[in-house]
Short mmCIF file of C-alpha atoms and ligand atoms in Angstrom, two decimals:
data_model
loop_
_atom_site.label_atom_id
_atom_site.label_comp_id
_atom_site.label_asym_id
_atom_site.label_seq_id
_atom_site.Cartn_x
_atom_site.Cartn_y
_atom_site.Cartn_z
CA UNK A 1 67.69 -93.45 18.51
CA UNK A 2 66.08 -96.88 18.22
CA UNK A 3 62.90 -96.27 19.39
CA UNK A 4 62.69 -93.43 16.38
CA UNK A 5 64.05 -96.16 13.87
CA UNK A 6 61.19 -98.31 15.16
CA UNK A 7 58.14 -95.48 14.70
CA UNK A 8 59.18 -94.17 11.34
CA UNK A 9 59.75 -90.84 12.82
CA UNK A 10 63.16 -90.48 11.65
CA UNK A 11 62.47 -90.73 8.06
CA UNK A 12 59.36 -88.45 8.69
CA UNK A 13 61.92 -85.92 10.09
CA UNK A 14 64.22 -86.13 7.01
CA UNK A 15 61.15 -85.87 5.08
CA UNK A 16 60.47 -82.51 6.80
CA UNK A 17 64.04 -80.77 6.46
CA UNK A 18 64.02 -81.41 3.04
CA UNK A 19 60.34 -79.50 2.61
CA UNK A 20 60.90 -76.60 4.65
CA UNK A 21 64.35 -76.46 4.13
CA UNK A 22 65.46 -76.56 7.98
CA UNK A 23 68.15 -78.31 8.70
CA UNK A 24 67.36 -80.04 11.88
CA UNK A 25 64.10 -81.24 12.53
CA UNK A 26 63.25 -83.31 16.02
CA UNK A 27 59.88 -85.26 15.58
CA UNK A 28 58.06 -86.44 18.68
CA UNK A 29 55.04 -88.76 18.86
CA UNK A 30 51.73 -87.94 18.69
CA UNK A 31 49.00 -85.06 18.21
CA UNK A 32 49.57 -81.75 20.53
CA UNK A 33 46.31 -80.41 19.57
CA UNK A 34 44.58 -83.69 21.17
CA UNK A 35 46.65 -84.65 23.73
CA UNK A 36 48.39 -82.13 26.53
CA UNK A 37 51.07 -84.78 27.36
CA UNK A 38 52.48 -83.82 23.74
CA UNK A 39 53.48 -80.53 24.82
CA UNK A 40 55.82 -82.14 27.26
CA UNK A 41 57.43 -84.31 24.86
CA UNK A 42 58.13 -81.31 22.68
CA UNK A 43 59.16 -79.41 25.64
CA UNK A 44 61.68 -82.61 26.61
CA UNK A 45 63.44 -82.52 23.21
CA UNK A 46 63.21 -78.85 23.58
CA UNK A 47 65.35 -79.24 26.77
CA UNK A 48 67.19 -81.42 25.65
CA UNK A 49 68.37 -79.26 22.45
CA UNK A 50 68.55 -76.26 24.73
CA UNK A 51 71.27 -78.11 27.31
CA UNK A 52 73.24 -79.56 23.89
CA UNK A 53 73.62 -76.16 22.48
CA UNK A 54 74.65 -73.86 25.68
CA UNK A 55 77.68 -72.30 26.46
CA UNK A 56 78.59 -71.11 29.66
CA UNK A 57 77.56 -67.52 29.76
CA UNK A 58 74.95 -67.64 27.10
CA UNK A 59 71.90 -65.45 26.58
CA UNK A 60 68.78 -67.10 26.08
CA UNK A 61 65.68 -65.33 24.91
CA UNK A 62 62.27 -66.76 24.74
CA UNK A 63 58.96 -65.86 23.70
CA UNK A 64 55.70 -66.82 25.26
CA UNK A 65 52.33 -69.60 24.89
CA UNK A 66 51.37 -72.62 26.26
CA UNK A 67 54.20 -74.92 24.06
CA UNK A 68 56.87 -72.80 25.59
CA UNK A 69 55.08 -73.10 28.99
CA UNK A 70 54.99 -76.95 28.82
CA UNK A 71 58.89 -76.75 28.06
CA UNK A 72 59.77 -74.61 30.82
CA UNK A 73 58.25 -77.22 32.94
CA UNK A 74 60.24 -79.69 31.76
CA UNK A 75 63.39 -77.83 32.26
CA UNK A 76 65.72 -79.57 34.71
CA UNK A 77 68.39 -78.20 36.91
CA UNK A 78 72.12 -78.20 35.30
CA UNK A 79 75.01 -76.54 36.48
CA UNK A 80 76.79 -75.88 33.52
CA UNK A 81 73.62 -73.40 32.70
CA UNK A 82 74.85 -71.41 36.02
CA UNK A 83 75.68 -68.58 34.27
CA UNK A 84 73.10 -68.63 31.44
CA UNK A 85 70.69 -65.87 31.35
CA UNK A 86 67.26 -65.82 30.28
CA UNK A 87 65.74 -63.48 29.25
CA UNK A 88 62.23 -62.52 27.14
CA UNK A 89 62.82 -61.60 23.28
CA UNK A 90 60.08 -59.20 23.19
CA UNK A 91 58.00 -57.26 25.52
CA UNK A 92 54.32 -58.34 26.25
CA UNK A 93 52.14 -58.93 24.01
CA UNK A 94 49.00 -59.83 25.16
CA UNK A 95 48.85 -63.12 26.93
CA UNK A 96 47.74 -64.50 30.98
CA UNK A 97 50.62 -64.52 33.15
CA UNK A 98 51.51 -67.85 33.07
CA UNK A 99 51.97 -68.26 29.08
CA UNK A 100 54.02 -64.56 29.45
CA UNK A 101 57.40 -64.93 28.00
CA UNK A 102 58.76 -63.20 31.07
CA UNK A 103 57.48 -66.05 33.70
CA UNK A 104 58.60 -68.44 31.18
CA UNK A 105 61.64 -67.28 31.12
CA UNK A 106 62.09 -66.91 34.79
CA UNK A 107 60.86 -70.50 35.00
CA UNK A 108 63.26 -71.63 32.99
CA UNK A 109 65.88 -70.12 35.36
CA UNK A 110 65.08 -71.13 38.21
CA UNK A 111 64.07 -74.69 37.48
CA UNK A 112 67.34 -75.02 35.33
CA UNK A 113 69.58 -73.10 38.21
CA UNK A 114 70.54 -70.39 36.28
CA UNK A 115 69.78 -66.60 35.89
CA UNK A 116 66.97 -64.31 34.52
CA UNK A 117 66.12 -60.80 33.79
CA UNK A 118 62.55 -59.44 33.22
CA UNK A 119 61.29 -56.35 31.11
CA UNK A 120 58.20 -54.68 32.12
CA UNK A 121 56.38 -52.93 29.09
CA UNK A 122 52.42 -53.03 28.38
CA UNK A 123 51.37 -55.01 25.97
CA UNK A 124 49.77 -52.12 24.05
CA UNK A 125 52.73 -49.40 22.85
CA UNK A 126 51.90 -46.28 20.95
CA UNK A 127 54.49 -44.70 19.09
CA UNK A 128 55.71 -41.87 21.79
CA UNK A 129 55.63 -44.55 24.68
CA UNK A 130 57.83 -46.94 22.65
CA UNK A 131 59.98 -44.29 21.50
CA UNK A 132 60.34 -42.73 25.35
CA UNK A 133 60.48 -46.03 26.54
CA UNK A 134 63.40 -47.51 24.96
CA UNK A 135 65.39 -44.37 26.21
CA UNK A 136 65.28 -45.34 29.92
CA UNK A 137 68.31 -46.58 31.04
CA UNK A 138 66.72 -49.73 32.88
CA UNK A 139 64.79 -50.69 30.05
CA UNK A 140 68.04 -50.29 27.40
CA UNK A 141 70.16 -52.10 29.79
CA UNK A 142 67.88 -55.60 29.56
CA UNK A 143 67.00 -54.51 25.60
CA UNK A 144 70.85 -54.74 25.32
CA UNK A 145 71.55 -58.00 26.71
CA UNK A 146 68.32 -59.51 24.56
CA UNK A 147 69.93 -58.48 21.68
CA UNK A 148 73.07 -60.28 22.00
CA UNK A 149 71.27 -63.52 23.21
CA UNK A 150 72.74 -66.33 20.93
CA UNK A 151 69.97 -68.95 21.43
CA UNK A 152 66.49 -68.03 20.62
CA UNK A 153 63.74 -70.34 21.62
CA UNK A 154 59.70 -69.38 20.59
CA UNK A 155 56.44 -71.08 19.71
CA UNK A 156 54.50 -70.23 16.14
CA UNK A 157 50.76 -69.72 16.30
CA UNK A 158 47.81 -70.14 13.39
CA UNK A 159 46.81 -66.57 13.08
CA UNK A 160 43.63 -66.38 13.94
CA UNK A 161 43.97 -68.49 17.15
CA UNK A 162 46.67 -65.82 18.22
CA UNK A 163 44.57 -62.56 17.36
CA UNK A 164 41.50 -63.85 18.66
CA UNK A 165 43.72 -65.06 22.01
CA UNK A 166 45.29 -61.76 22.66
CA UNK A 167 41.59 -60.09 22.69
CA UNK A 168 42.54 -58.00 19.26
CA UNK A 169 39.84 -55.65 18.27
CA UNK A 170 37.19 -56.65 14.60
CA UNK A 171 39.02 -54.26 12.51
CA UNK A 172 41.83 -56.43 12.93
CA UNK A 173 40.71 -59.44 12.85
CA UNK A 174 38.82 -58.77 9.85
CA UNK A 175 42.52 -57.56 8.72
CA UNK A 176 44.04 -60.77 8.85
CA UNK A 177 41.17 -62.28 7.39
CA UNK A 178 41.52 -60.11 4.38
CA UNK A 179 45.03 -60.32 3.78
CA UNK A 180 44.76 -64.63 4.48
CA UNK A 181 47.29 -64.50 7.47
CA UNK A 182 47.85 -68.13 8.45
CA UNK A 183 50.87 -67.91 11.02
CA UNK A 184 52.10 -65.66 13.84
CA UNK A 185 55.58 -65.89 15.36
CA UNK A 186 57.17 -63.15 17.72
CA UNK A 187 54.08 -60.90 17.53
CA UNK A 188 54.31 -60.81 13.85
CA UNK A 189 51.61 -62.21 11.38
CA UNK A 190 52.43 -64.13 8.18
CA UNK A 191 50.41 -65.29 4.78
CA UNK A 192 51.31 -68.67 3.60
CA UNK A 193 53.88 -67.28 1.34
CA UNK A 194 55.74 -66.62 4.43
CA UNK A 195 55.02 -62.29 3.57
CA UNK A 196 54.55 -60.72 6.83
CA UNK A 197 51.27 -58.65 7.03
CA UNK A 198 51.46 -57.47 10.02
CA UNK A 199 54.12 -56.19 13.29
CA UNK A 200 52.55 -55.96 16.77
CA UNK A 201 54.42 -53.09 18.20
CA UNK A 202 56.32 -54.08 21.12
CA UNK A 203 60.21 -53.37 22.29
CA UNK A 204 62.46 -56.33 22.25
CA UNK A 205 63.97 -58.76 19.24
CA UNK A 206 62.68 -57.51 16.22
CA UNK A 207 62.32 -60.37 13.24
CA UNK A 208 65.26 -59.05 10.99
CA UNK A 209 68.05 -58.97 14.17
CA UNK A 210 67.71 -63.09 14.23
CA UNK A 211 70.57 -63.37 12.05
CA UNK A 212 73.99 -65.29 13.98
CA UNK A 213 71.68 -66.34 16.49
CA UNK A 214 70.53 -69.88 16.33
CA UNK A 215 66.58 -70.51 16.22
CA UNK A 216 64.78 -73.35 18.31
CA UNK A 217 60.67 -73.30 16.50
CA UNK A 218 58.88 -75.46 19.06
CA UNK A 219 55.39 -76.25 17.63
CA UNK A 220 53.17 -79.13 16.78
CA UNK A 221 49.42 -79.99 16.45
CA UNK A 222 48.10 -80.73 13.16
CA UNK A 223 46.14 -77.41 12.96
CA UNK A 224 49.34 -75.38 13.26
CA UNK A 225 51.08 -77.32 10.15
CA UNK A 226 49.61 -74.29 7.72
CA UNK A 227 51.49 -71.87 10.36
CA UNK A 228 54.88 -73.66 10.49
CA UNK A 229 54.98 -73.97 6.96
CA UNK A 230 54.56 -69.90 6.25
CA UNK A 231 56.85 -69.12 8.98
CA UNK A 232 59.63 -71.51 7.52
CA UNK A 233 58.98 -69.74 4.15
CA UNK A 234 59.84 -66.57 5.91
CA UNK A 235 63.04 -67.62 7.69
CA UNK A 236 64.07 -71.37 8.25
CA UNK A 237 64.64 -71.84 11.78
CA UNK A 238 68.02 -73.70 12.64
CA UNK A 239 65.78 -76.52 14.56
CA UNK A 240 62.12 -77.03 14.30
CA UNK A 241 60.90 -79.07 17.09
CA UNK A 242 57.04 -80.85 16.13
CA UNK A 243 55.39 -83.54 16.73
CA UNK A 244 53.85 -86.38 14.28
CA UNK A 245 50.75 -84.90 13.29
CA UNK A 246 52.18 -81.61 12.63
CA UNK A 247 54.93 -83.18 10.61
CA UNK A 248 52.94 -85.47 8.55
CA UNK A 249 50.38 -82.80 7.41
CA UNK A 250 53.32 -80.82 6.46
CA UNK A 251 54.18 -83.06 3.80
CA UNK A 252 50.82 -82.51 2.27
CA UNK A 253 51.26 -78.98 2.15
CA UNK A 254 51.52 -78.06 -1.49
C1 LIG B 301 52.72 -66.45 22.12
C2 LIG B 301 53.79 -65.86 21.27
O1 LIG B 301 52.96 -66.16 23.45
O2 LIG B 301 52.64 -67.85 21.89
C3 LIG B 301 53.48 -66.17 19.84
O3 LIG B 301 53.85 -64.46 21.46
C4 LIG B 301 53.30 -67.66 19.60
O4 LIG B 301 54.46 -65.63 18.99
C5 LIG B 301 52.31 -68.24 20.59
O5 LIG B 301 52.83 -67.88 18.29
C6 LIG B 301 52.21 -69.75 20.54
O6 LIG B 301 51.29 -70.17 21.50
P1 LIG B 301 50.94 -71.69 21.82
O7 LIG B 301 50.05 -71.62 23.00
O8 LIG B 301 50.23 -72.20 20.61
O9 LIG B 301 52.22 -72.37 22.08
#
């Protein structure tokens, strides 16, 4: 669009693709890190990508934070999303209620007129609860229908930001330290070669069943450009949605 031609931002998107290797790339203006209103414009383009990609009985699954927050609230009410269904793509995993992928998902239901389900699991699994868990016939019902969800729409974090935000205890901390995580995505922790160090154990869309589904990344801020970058290493995303800051320290990323 013109006002795109005018900033520059196209070229910085094309830039962008050809670095990570992701074939779409939507650049908005400004720094999310500094100013909140940036979360909105990457929730609007988020929207707006969400609404051009749909079909009509489509599963959506999202994950949680304050990005996909901010484009839940942005989320407008469509009819051909009637008989879309949200859902989460994993269980909890430690956040407050209103950056849980379940409200968000809910939100963007009901804002957008269409349908949700929830899943209820604490955040904190051991092994016999997650194996039990899964076998419950409520619970494998809704882990069904997130695994066929076609559209996948989730936030990336910098590591330490996300363990330190999800009230992880030192001996993990001083875990990611060790092994230089830089990114989290889905409740799993990356280095910047895009290796993942570690899995948080929760039920729900595990990182190797994204495959034929098509991936929306919605993050920007300059300090999460370190964290986009590893998590593109791991797995380009069909559409990365950022904003300027994030994009342009990308490009300095060696
Ligand atoms: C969390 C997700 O809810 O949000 C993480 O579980 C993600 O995978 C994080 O990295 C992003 O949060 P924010 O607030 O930076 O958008």
């Amino acid at each position: 669009d013109v006002m795109k031609e005018l900033l520059g931002l196209r070229n910085l998107e094309e830039q962008v693709e050809l670095k990570l290797g992701v074939k779409k790339v939507l650049v908005v203006a400004g720094n999310s890190d500094e100013d909140h209103w940036v979360k909105h414009e990457l929730g609007r383009a988020s929207v707006a990508e969400l609404k051009a990609k749909r079909e009509p009985s489509d599963v959506i699954a999202v994950m949680g934070g304050t990005t996909l927050a901010a484009v839940a609230e942005m989320m407008t009410p469509d009819v051909g999303m009637r008989d879309v269904t949200f859902v989460p793509a994993r269980g909890g995993l430690g956040e407050n209620v209103e950056n849980q992928a379940n409200t968000i998902s809910a939100e963007l239901a009901t804002r957008a007129g269409a349908q949700y389900r929830l899943l209820h699991v604490p955040d904190q699994l051991s092994e016999d609860a997650y194996s039990s868990l899964v076998l419950e016939p409520s619970i494998g019902d809704i882990l069904k229908l997130i695994k066929s969800a076609r559209v996948v729409i989730h936030g990336i974090g910098e590591a330490n930001t996300m363990a330190s935000r999800r009230g992880s205890k030192s001996t993990f901390i001083e875990k990611i330290e060790r092994e230089q995580a830089v990114a989290e995505a889905f409740g799993y922790y990356f280095n910047r070669e895009g290796d993942i160090i570690h899995k948080q154990r929760t039920i729900g869309l595990q990182l190797d069943e994204l495959d034929n589904k098509y991936v929306i990344s919605v993050a920007g801020g300059e300090s999460k450009a370190e964290a986009i970058s590893a998590y593109m290493k791991y797995r380009p995303s069909d559409v990365l949605i950022t904003d300027e800051s994030a994009a342009r320290r990308l490009l300095e990323i060696e």
